[in-house]
């Protein structure tokens, strides 16, 4: 029921860039192919995103999950074209409704930014300008892309604030961000992002800075607005719980690459990558004490300058070298299985067996 | 907001009172510590001890310090009479003392010199504000480029070279060697605007160079910090043009520290002006104070000091108000 067309998309996009078998015409509303974002730093090249591919249709939600430093934010800023040419090398393709944003001119991408693609950032306190009123910032976002009077834009801003559930929007429109509570501020951020009815909304950890009850409200709000506008949503998080109810598809990132990609149902019911098992195991649950997390992901995230050889996850993987698989020498690819991509050397049948016999009972 | 302003006004007034008490106390104590009778400064060298004592009595210098301070304050409010010599000398309100050397009350003496100092300060501050901030913004946006590096070296030179060096050098080159600018006396703006400007020009530039350097470095640092703020990323994510992102969103934040040091600098400019005025022969407050120190004209020195303090306190008050205008978090706190 979910992730329509995943099988063929995966087969196509899972190929390495040199494979040459990529279809030229994108079929999904958003089609990211072999996206690479590398930064030149004094210490070396940071491969923050290295060959990422995924698809997303209108009205659908893709959850991108991964630890801190796995390249989630760099990916989203890359889609928005917000990396500076002087610092970042961006390659690959980002097709939005048939237009490749990587090949497009800066001015073209700027015109799309905030208009067809919008973003909600993690920390609403620092993401809004402290010296301008909330209203002024929303009005500005609306007027860059719409040739309307200040008065019309102001009415639009008030409507949007009301829409995202801010009480007395006509009064609050003239308040400054610091006069809003955390949750209200994130609502205002959402109002600002949605003011132009964007077709693609990227929410980069939209609830991490908020407390739990507010988190749920904000996620509900995003879902309601998505249904209303039928927009595509990328929900970025390091917490699987956030995307559990929201996402149609889930992409698990590790060290700048996708390690597992499938429908949400697949990722939650029968995940096959040991890293995904770790993430599931460390998911907070009501019926489990935080201390007896089953498989905490031990160790620290890898350095993106010197990725471990072979599978980047191998230093932390409990199954490294399992039955003589070449974890340390060969990089596993994603294209395996029918509706489900897993970048792991363990044979699919073995992975499924390990999950159902050893992992699932303990989850 | 009203509350905020009232609080600032009260603070400023209290501060001014404290400063005047301390300053007055110092000027009362210094001659004592130096072992001289302040009255000696008012009479000729050949005066007899009896003359000195008589002068001290007439000027009230034999009174305890609080009485003298009381009379001083009363003079500011209501004017004051000095029974100096055979005749009575009237010093109308606001009386900040009477200069027997110049045979004039201190206040009009200051007022006379004020336009020169203000001309110097305003001209220089316009140049350094525009020049310094512009250089800082360009440097930040072109970080690491040759332009950035040369500007920052120039800025370093600007803060490290003393005014009497750059000032005298500039004077030597542009006035004496190239004859591009006139030497001679200061003229009033109203009498001869061009002469006024060309006489002040080198002073403006020299003084501006000193301050522009600080502003360029501050602007560059703040700008670099600001462009990596989340809200700048948000501004870009909205699809704003880079011009607006930098010119509106980033500049708005850069402005705050600039306003702060601008207020402090304007207040302290008197110090810079003293040197500049004497290097370029401008008859402003700075020169007045140097002359007064040289001639031991205590009332004028006291007046200049208090006036300088007033300048600083008022500048700080204005900065506080500007803060509230700039930063809603201050205004609405
Ligand atoms: N401009 C840059 N220059 C150099 N390295 C960068 C730059 N931006 C990001 N990185 C690096 O890229 C890696 C991925 O960063 P990213 O912000 O995408 O992580 P993330 O998955 O969003 O993590 P988090 O959950 O903490 O937000 C990090 O190691 C980061 O240090
Ligand atoms: Mg991030």
XYZ file of C-alpha atoms and ligand atoms in Angstrom:
728
model
C 0.000 0.000 0.000
C 2.905 2.311 0.560
C 6.011 3.305 -1.374
C 4.488 2.729 -4.753
C 7.002 1.853 -7.415
C 9.712 1.193 -4.906
C 10.916 -2.029 -6.416
C 11.779 -0.629 -9.796
C 13.044 2.649 -8.381
C 15.368 0.855 -6.070
C 16.735 -1.362 -8.755
C 17.388 1.661 -10.892
C 18.809 3.975 -8.290
C 20.699 1.440 -6.270
C 23.202 1.003 -9.035
C 26.517 2.727 -8.658
C 26.827 5.947 -10.608
C 29.055 4.316 -13.173
C 26.493 1.621 -13.866
C 25.018 3.685 -16.668
C 21.660 1.955 -16.434
C 19.865 4.893 -14.822
C 16.663 5.898 -16.554
C 16.882 9.419 -17.926
C 13.338 10.444 -17.089
C 12.498 10.711 -13.390
C 9.259 9.047 -12.472
C 8.730 10.386 -8.980
C 7.960 13.941 -7.987
C 11.291 14.073 -6.168
C 13.999 11.843 -7.526
C 17.424 12.081 -5.915
C 20.123 10.124 -7.717
C 23.590 9.428 -6.522
C 23.793 12.655 -4.560
C 27.298 13.391 -3.309
C 28.206 16.334 -1.133
C 31.854 16.631 -0.205
C 33.492 19.415 1.761
C 37.096 20.399 1.366
C 38.481 21.126 4.798
C 41.964 21.631 6.181
C 41.923 18.078 7.506
C 40.833 16.491 4.262
C 37.704 15.846 2.231
C 34.581 15.325 4.339
C 32.302 12.983 2.423
C 29.145 14.066 4.223
C 26.832 12.530 1.623
C 28.212 9.875 -0.656
C 25.995 8.387 -3.326
C 22.518 8.806 -1.910
C 19.436 7.965 -3.981
C 15.759 8.032 -3.083
C 12.357 8.902 -4.482
C 9.319 10.604 -3.074
C 5.834 11.222 -4.465
C 3.396 13.992 -3.697
C 1.357 13.383 -0.599
C 3.915 10.897 0.720
C 6.354 11.133 3.591
C 9.907 9.875 3.607
C 11.625 9.470 6.933
C 15.405 9.846 6.910
C 16.840 8.341 10.064
C 20.392 8.193 11.325
C 22.718 9.177 14.102
C 24.209 12.600 14.539
C 26.693 13.297 11.769
C 25.295 10.771 9.318
C 24.660 13.501 6.755
C 20.936 14.126 7.145
C 21.067 17.904 7.351
C 23.716 18.131 4.665
C 21.374 16.166 2.397
C 18.437 18.466 3.021
C 20.494 21.623 2.547
C 21.804 20.046 -0.656
C 18.266 19.609 -1.987
C 17.587 23.257 -1.187
C 20.795 24.283 -2.948
C 22.121 25.936 0.201
C 25.706 24.703 0.059
C 28.263 27.238 -1.030
C 30.102 26.385 -4.210
C 33.331 27.587 -2.690
C 33.179 25.054 0.135
C 31.118 22.107 -1.022
C 31.364 19.877 -4.071
C 27.876 18.734 -4.959
C 27.263 16.145 -7.656
C 24.467 13.832 -8.683
C 20.932 14.741 -9.622
C 18.007 16.138 -7.687
C 14.947 16.002 -9.912
C 12.000 17.998 -8.643
C 8.955 17.643 -10.836
C 11.110 16.960 -13.880
C 13.722 19.658 -13.254
C 17.269 18.866 -12.112
C 18.111 21.285 -9.313
C 21.812 20.439 -9.294
C 22.130 21.446 -12.936
C 19.860 24.489 -12.580
C 21.241 28.007 -12.144
C 21.618 29.514 -8.675
C 18.949 32.064 -9.441
C 16.533 29.377 -10.595
C 17.063 27.380 -7.404
C 16.660 30.512 -5.322
C 13.317 31.175 -6.953
C 12.180 27.646 -6.098
C 13.438 27.875 -2.530
C 10.684 28.842 -0.145
C 8.250 28.642 -3.034
C 8.038 24.984 -4.108
C 10.521 23.581 -1.575
C 10.391 24.754 2.006
C 12.242 23.747 5.117
C 11.507 23.629 8.821
C 14.589 23.748 10.975
C 15.440 22.034 14.185
C 15.687 24.865 16.671
C 12.976 27.461 16.193
C 14.629 29.875 18.604
C 17.803 30.282 16.609
C 16.161 29.735 13.239
C 14.124 32.934 13.437
C 15.709 36.353 13.307
C 15.560 37.825 16.817
C 15.212 41.417 15.596
C 12.231 41.032 13.267
C 8.664 40.278 14.283
C 7.286 36.851 13.488
C 4.791 38.516 11.167
C 7.459 40.484 9.331
C 9.401 37.296 8.699
C 6.372 35.457 7.342
C 5.324 38.451 5.266
C 8.811 38.607 3.801
C 8.723 34.903 2.928
C 5.414 35.415 1.148
C 6.374 38.570 -0.694
C 9.618 37.239 -2.167
C 7.568 34.875 -4.255
C 4.286 36.746 -4.609
C 3.849 40.214 -5.973
C 1.329 41.418 -3.423
C 0.914 44.449 -1.185
C 2.108 44.420 2.417
C -1.499 44.445 3.534
C -2.431 41.337 1.602
C 0.730 39.577 2.770
C -0.015 40.526 6.356
C -3.488 39.061 6.137
C -1.931 35.923 4.673
C 0.542 35.757 7.565
C -2.286 36.091 10.088
C -4.267 33.365 8.309
C -1.256 31.064 8.334
C -0.602 31.667 12.039
C -4.234 30.825 12.751
C -3.962 27.754 10.564
C -1.053 26.335 12.544
C -2.971 26.814 15.771
C -1.598 30.013 17.220
C -4.304 31.707 19.295
C -5.118 35.347 18.562
C -3.018 35.408 15.406
C -3.960 38.996 14.566
C -2.281 40.103 17.764
C 0.601 37.658 17.847
C 1.653 38.566 14.327
C 3.438 41.626 15.687
C 5.267 39.755 18.420
C 8.943 38.922 18.283
C 10.156 35.323 18.307
C 11.368 35.578 21.899
C 7.822 36.360 23.011
C 6.645 32.956 21.744
C 6.999 29.696 23.657
C 9.075 26.928 22.071
C 6.103 25.070 20.657
C 4.426 28.238 19.410
C 7.679 29.304 17.798
C 7.921 26.020 15.931
C 4.326 26.515 14.810
C 5.285 29.947 13.532
C 8.253 28.391 11.706
C 5.858 25.945 10.098
C 3.521 28.781 9.143
C 6.458 30.531 7.522
C 7.553 27.409 5.660
C 4.027 26.704 4.418
C 3.091 30.259 3.492
C 3.664 29.583 -0.217
C 2.017 26.133 -0.248
C 5.269 24.313 -1.010
C 5.025 20.990 -2.797
C 8.033 19.612 -0.980
C 8.506 20.209 2.716
C 11.716 19.184 4.435
C 11.459 19.022 8.206
C 14.902 18.660 9.776
C 14.348 17.307 13.278
C 11.375 19.633 13.759
C 10.622 18.480 17.279
C 13.967 17.725 18.907
C 14.032 21.007 20.811
C 10.511 20.564 22.152
C 9.044 18.638 25.044
C 7.160 15.434 24.430
C 3.556 16.649 24.429
C 4.405 19.548 22.161
C 6.313 17.143 19.900
C 3.196 15.111 19.281
C 1.142 18.229 18.537
C 3.688 19.497 16.040
C 3.882 16.154 14.265
C 0.088 16.003 14.078
C 0.077 19.494 12.658
C 2.587 18.619 9.963
C 0.554 15.564 9.019
C -2.712 17.520 8.846
C -1.168 20.238 6.725
C 0.395 17.653 4.460
C -3.000 16.065 3.850
C -4.509 19.465 3.197
C -1.864 20.574 0.710
C -0.977 17.146 -0.632
C 2.701 17.974 -0.383
C 5.643 15.625 -0.236
C 7.396 15.618 3.138
C 10.905 14.581 4.108
C 11.014 14.039 7.842
C 14.550 13.978 9.171
C 15.182 12.574 12.620
C 17.517 10.462 14.667
C 14.560 8.991 16.485
C 12.681 6.174 14.768
C 9.711 6.839 17.004
C 9.064 10.136 15.285
C 8.691 8.567 11.858
C 6.911 5.429 13.050
C 3.454 6.844 12.454
C 4.256 9.513 9.949
C 6.415 8.004 7.236
C 5.448 5.948 4.224
C 9.051 5.099 3.418
C 12.138 5.119 5.566
C 15.754 5.625 4.602
C 18.353 4.702 7.195
C 21.590 6.654 6.785
C 25.001 5.772 8.093
C 28.207 7.634 7.335
C 26.743 9.569 4.416
C 25.220 6.519 2.723
C 21.888 4.738 2.778
C 22.237 1.409 4.563
C 18.596 0.386 4.465
C 15.677 1.727 2.478
C 12.138 0.450 2.320
C 8.560 1.077 3.317
C 7.984 2.038 6.926
C 6.229 -1.232 7.472
C 9.232 -3.184 6.226
C 11.725 -1.210 8.282
C 9.695 -1.679 11.462
C 8.496 -5.267 10.890
C 11.464 -6.909 9.231
C 14.521 -4.702 9.224
C 17.606 -6.439 7.910
C 20.547 -4.155 8.564
C 22.330 -4.614 11.909
C 22.476 -0.812 12.268
C 18.693 -0.586 11.859
C 18.359 -3.297 14.503
C 20.426 -1.142 16.791
C 18.277 1.896 16.119
C 15.091 -0.086 16.756
C 16.568 -1.519 19.913
C 17.471 1.880 21.282
C 14.054 3.319 20.536
C 12.494 4.492 23.793
C 9.359 2.599 24.594
C 6.793 2.976 27.320
C 6.986 -0.661 28.336
C 10.743 -0.785 28.552
C 13.225 0.750 30.893
C 15.755 2.880 29.111
C 18.527 0.906 30.767
C 17.717 -2.425 29.225
C 17.853 -1.335 25.667
C 18.396 -4.441 23.679
C 21.057 -3.593 21.158
C 22.397 -0.158 21.778
C 24.528 0.932 18.863
C 27.898 0.711 20.541
C 30.818 2.889 19.605
C 30.897 6.301 17.997
C 29.841 7.536 14.558
C 32.605 7.220 11.976
C 34.840 10.016 10.807
C 33.587 11.158 7.433
C 37.130 12.043 6.374
C 38.526 8.564 6.990
C 35.605 6.206 6.665
C 36.377 2.660 7.793
C 37.280 0.422 4.877
C 34.650 -1.851 3.401
C 31.332 -1.516 5.188
C 31.549 1.771 7.152
C 29.550 0.176 9.959
C 31.883 -2.782 10.432
C 33.802 -1.481 13.485
C 30.535 -1.272 15.393
C 28.756 -4.274 13.927
C 28.239 -7.335 16.144
C 28.114 -9.526 13.024
C 31.343 -8.375 11.466
C 33.044 -11.201 9.557
C 29.973 -13.424 10.048
C 30.566 -16.662 8.137
C 33.576 -15.089 6.472
C 31.733 -12.205 4.777
C 34.097 -9.454 3.489
C 32.957 -6.610 5.792
C 36.380 -5.005 6.077
C 37.268 -5.012 2.427
C 34.173 -4.665 0.269
C 31.589 -1.912 0.357
C 28.120 -3.489 0.380
C 25.574 -2.017 -2.020
C 21.939 -1.273 -1.365
C 20.215 -2.998 -4.295
C 19.044 -6.263 -2.845
C 15.680 -7.794 -2.175
C 12.519 -6.860 -3.987
C 10.922 -3.884 -2.221
C 13.683 -3.410 0.233
C 17.289 -2.243 -0.090
C 19.855 -3.386 2.445
C 23.552 -2.586 2.243
C 24.913 -5.581 4.137
C 27.079 -8.551 3.194
C 25.107 -11.038 5.256
C 22.977 -13.031 2.780
C 19.294 -11.935 2.842
C 17.978 -15.275 4.086
C 20.509 -15.261 6.944
C 19.616 -11.649 7.887
C 15.934 -12.498 8.018
C 16.658 -15.539 10.129
C 18.860 -13.603 12.560
C 16.205 -10.926 12.893
C 13.275 -13.212 13.515
C 15.149 -15.621 15.799
C 17.519 -13.414 17.785
C 16.491 -9.778 17.460
C 12.703 -9.604 17.225
C 11.920 -11.597 20.387
C 14.032 -9.236 22.447
C 12.636 -6.010 20.957
C 9.522 51.379 27.410
C 8.754 54.549 29.371
C 10.019 52.741 32.426
C 13.195 51.798 30.633
C 13.865 55.397 29.575
C 13.115 56.734 33.051
C 15.500 54.238 34.591
C 18.229 55.279 32.168
C 17.643 58.987 32.863
C 17.878 58.462 36.605
C 21.023 56.347 36.224
C 22.624 59.004 34.045
C 21.827 61.823 36.471
C 23.109 59.876 39.462
C 26.235 58.995 37.529
C 26.809 62.630 36.617
C 26.439 63.711 40.260
C 28.936 61.086 41.403
C 31.385 62.084 38.688
C 31.114 65.760 39.587
C 31.680 65.037 43.303
C 34.723 62.895 42.566
C 36.162 65.314 40.033
C 35.600 68.243 42.345
C 37.182 66.335 45.177
C 40.233 65.512 43.087
C 40.702 69.106 42.033
C 40.325 70.160 45.627
C 42.814 67.598 46.866
C 45.501 67.778 44.185
C 46.931 71.193 45.053
C 46.840 70.215 48.731
C 48.780 67.021 48.068
C 51.222 68.951 45.904
C 51.791 71.190 48.887
C 50.488 74.324 47.211
C 47.621 76.511 48.161
C 45.156 76.553 45.265
C 44.845 80.275 45.745
C 48.464 80.627 44.626
C 47.355 79.586 41.187
C 45.079 82.592 41.026
C 47.564 85.269 42.041
C 50.767 86.443 40.430
C 54.145 84.913 41.208
C 55.261 87.924 43.155
C 52.296 87.848 45.503
C 52.897 87.906 49.239
C 51.438 85.225 51.503
C 48.964 87.798 52.680
C 47.753 88.350 49.136
C 47.336 84.630 48.679
C 45.339 84.310 51.854
C 43.130 87.206 50.862
C 42.455 85.664 47.458
C 41.695 82.329 49.021
C 39.170 83.963 51.279
C 37.558 85.924 48.477
C 37.229 82.872 46.234
C 36.017 80.745 49.103
C 39.035 78.440 48.752
C 39.506 78.475 52.518
C 36.134 76.796 53.008
C 35.762 73.019 53.512
C 35.304 70.998 50.330
C 31.571 70.360 50.733
C 30.881 74.067 51.077
C 32.873 74.743 47.932
C 31.054 71.957 46.107
C 27.716 73.357 47.277
C 28.609 76.777 45.941
C 29.781 75.217 42.686
C 26.488 73.404 42.191
C 24.524 76.462 43.172
C 26.522 78.384 40.565
C 25.482 75.937 37.880
C 21.849 76.419 38.745
C 21.683 80.107 39.743
C 24.930 81.761 38.746
C 27.500 83.064 41.147
C 29.597 86.075 42.130
C 33.340 86.094 42.772
C 34.778 88.884 44.880
C 38.091 88.885 43.154
C 40.357 91.843 43.537
C 38.739 95.203 43.917
C 35.754 94.416 41.725
C 32.993 91.891 41.927
C 32.933 89.381 39.051
C 29.596 87.926 38.034
C 29.403 84.475 36.515
C 25.878 83.869 35.170
C 24.117 80.490 35.289
C 25.112 77.915 34.261
C 28.354 78.807 35.988
C 30.970 76.068 35.755
C 33.611 78.278 37.299
C 35.431 81.396 36.243
C 38.731 81.543 34.412
C 40.671 84.453 35.806
C 43.412 83.812 33.258
C 41.005 84.400 30.393
C 38.880 86.732 32.466
C 35.773 84.888 31.314
C 33.388 82.320 32.784
C 34.306 78.761 31.836
C 30.979 77.873 30.224
C 31.055 80.359 27.332
C 34.724 79.486 26.852
C 33.673 75.891 26.283
C 30.739 76.923 24.121
C 33.078 78.891 21.879
C 35.270 75.923 21.259
C 32.487 73.379 20.987
C 31.660 73.862 17.272
C 35.241 73.029 16.281
C 35.314 69.837 18.319
C 31.875 68.811 17.132
C 32.782 69.494 13.497
C 35.839 67.326 13.919
C 33.918 64.565 15.681
C 30.950 64.419 13.332
C 33.040 64.522 10.158
C 35.445 61.892 11.408
C 32.725 59.612 12.727
C 30.815 59.676 9.437
C 33.983 58.705 7.584
C 34.975 55.946 9.961
C 31.473 54.527 10.308
C 30.941 54.225 6.580
C 34.531 53.296 5.788
C 35.037 50.887 8.656
C 31.734 49.054 8.355
C 32.011 48.810 4.583
C 35.561 47.500 4.768
C 34.532 44.995 7.427
C 31.569 43.693 5.440
C 33.609 43.332 2.258
C 36.408 41.616 4.147
C 33.991 39.170 5.732
C 32.267 38.328 2.465
C 35.605 37.893 0.690
C 37.201 36.128 3.616
C 40.711 34.902 2.958
C 41.085 36.852 -0.275
C 43.935 39.264 -0.962
C 41.488 42.136 -0.522
C 40.526 40.838 2.921
C 44.123 40.402 3.985
C 45.314 43.781 2.797
C 42.375 45.487 4.459
C 43.034 43.766 7.757
C 46.730 44.691 7.607
C 45.749 48.279 6.911
C 43.344 48.100 9.841
C 46.091 46.804 12.098
C 48.318 49.656 10.983
C 45.432 52.049 11.582
C 44.995 51.088 15.230
C 48.697 50.895 15.963
C 49.894 54.160 14.450
C 49.493 57.072 16.831
C 47.685 60.182 15.681
C 50.665 62.447 16.114
C 52.560 60.240 13.700
C 49.917 59.842 10.985
C 48.673 63.368 11.585
C 52.046 65.054 11.295
C 52.991 62.906 8.304
C 49.738 63.747 6.518
C 50.195 67.410 7.359
C 53.744 67.333 6.033
C 52.769 65.698 2.764
C 49.465 67.300 1.902
C 49.890 70.771 3.366
C 53.603 71.495 3.209
C 54.858 69.433 0.284
C 51.975 69.058 -2.131
C 50.103 72.192 -1.030
C 46.809 70.453 -1.727
C 45.317 71.747 1.482
C 45.668 75.150 3.129
C 47.561 75.683 6.355
C 46.629 78.671 8.474
C 43.823 79.369 10.856
C 40.545 77.578 11.377
C 37.572 79.295 9.749
C 33.905 79.026 10.614
C 31.612 76.922 8.484
C 29.274 79.870 8.056
C 32.050 82.194 6.887
C 33.729 79.853 4.436
C 32.415 76.278 4.129
C 35.158 75.141 1.749
C 37.921 76.604 3.863
C 36.305 75.009 6.910
C 36.202 71.581 5.297
C 39.710 71.720 3.875
C 41.109 72.791 7.214
C 39.334 69.900 8.946
C 39.810 67.290 6.233
C 43.140 65.893 7.399
C 41.926 65.841 10.981
C 38.828 63.963 9.938
C 40.791 61.401 7.984
C 43.498 60.889 10.599
C 41.010 60.510 13.394
C 38.739 58.341 11.229
C 41.637 56.065 10.316
C 42.277 55.352 13.959
C 38.660 54.381 14.613
C 37.792 52.888 11.208
C 40.384 50.208 11.851
C 38.559 49.052 14.993
C 35.207 49.192 13.235
C 36.439 47.220 10.249
C 37.763 44.477 12.490
C 34.661 44.406 14.663
C 32.325 44.425 11.660
C 34.276 41.646 9.975
C 34.249 39.454 13.073
C 30.551 40.024 13.788
C 29.617 39.521 10.170
C 31.491 36.219 9.997
C 29.761 35.093 13.154
C 26.360 36.263 11.970
C 26.403 34.614 8.534
C 26.765 31.235 10.193
C 23.700 31.851 12.376
C 20.689 29.635 11.870
C 18.440 32.565 11.040
C 20.647 33.527 8.122
C 20.256 30.006 6.793
C 16.500 30.420 7.281
C 16.580 33.669 5.323
C 18.297 31.871 2.458
C 15.882 28.946 2.717
C 13.013 31.385 2.206
C 14.445 32.182 -1.187
C 15.595 35.695 -0.338
C 18.228 37.180 -2.613
C 21.753 37.208 -1.229
C 21.663 41.008 -1.249
C 18.721 40.968 1.157
C 20.170 38.170 3.269
C 23.357 40.141 3.900
C 22.105 43.721 3.590
C 19.022 43.273 5.759
C 19.203 40.158 7.900
C 22.913 40.018 8.634
C 23.473 43.783 8.819
C 20.676 44.127 11.332
C 22.637 41.949 13.738
C 26.013 43.474 12.947
C 24.582 46.880 13.804
C 24.171 46.138 17.504
C 27.837 45.950 18.552
C 28.652 48.795 16.158
C 26.142 51.059 17.866
C 27.589 50.149 21.238
C 31.166 51.013 20.492
C 30.097 54.002 18.461
C 28.430 55.451 21.522
C 31.453 54.794 23.690
C 33.819 56.173 21.058
C 31.847 59.345 20.544
C 31.980 59.822 24.295
C 35.703 59.298 24.431
C 36.369 61.189 21.251
C 37.380 64.145 23.361
C 40.562 62.249 24.116
C 41.290 61.642 20.473
C 40.293 65.186 19.696
C 42.839 66.632 22.105
C 45.685 65.138 20.089
C 44.132 65.750 16.717
C 43.272 69.315 17.536
C 46.753 70.125 18.676
C 48.388 68.375 15.708
C 46.246 70.231 13.185
C 46.026 73.509 15.090
C 42.273 73.382 15.504
C 40.964 75.652 18.264
C 38.532 73.177 19.857
C 37.891 71.896 23.361
C 40.943 69.659 23.168
C 43.241 72.617 22.600
C 41.459 74.586 25.278
C 42.183 71.873 27.797
C 45.846 71.634 26.836
C 46.241 75.383 27.125
C 44.446 75.308 30.455
C 46.723 72.619 31.810
C 49.778 74.533 30.625
C 48.650 77.731 32.306
C 47.362 75.893 35.387
C 43.938 77.367 34.761
C 42.154 75.075 37.228
C 38.562 76.219 36.657
C 38.898 75.555 32.933
C 40.497 72.145 33.509
C 37.661 71.282 35.876
C 35.082 72.531 33.397
C 36.583 70.550 30.512
C 36.750 67.417 32.629
C 33.151 67.681 33.716
C 32.113 68.516 30.199
C 33.932 65.446 28.895
C 32.240 63.280 31.504
C 28.881 64.739 30.537
C 29.645 63.907 26.918
C 30.338 60.288 27.826
C 27.309 59.913 30.071
C 25.007 61.388 27.440
C 26.521 59.208 24.739
C 25.942 56.132 26.897
C 22.385 57.211 27.516
C 21.792 57.569 23.797
C 23.337 54.137 23.172
C 21.002 52.596 25.726
C 18.052 54.169 23.951
C 19.314 52.980 20.581
C 19.672 49.506 22.020
C 16.010 49.480 22.801
C 15.229 50.624 19.290
C 17.466 47.965 17.749
C 16.857 44.979 19.981
C 13.254 44.093 20.758
C 14.469 41.779 23.500
C 15.726 44.809 25.416
C 12.672 46.901 24.680
C 10.137 44.277 25.659
C 12.004 42.695 28.550
N 30.103 23.074 5.794
C 30.691 21.945 6.220
N 32.012 21.768 6.121
C 32.607 20.633 6.539
N 31.944 19.611 7.102
C 30.612 19.720 7.231
C 29.913 20.882 6.807
N 28.601 20.717 7.072
C 28.495 19.497 7.636
N 29.688 18.902 7.733
C 29.953 17.566 8.286
O 29.120 16.651 7.640
C 28.701 15.646 8.563
C 27.224 15.452 8.477
O 26.595 16.554 9.075
P 25.032 16.698 9.176
O 24.765 18.029 9.757
O 24.391 16.388 7.886
O 24.659 15.577 10.220
P 23.211 15.185 10.704
O 22.969 13.810 10.224
O 22.239 16.214 10.316
O 23.415 15.125 12.255
P 22.511 15.746 13.428
O 21.580 14.652 13.835
O 23.508 16.030 14.494
O 21.830 16.954 12.897
C 29.174 16.084 9.943
O 30.284 15.290 10.279
C 29.599 17.512 9.748
O 30.711 17.789 10.544
Mg 21.200 17.748 11.368
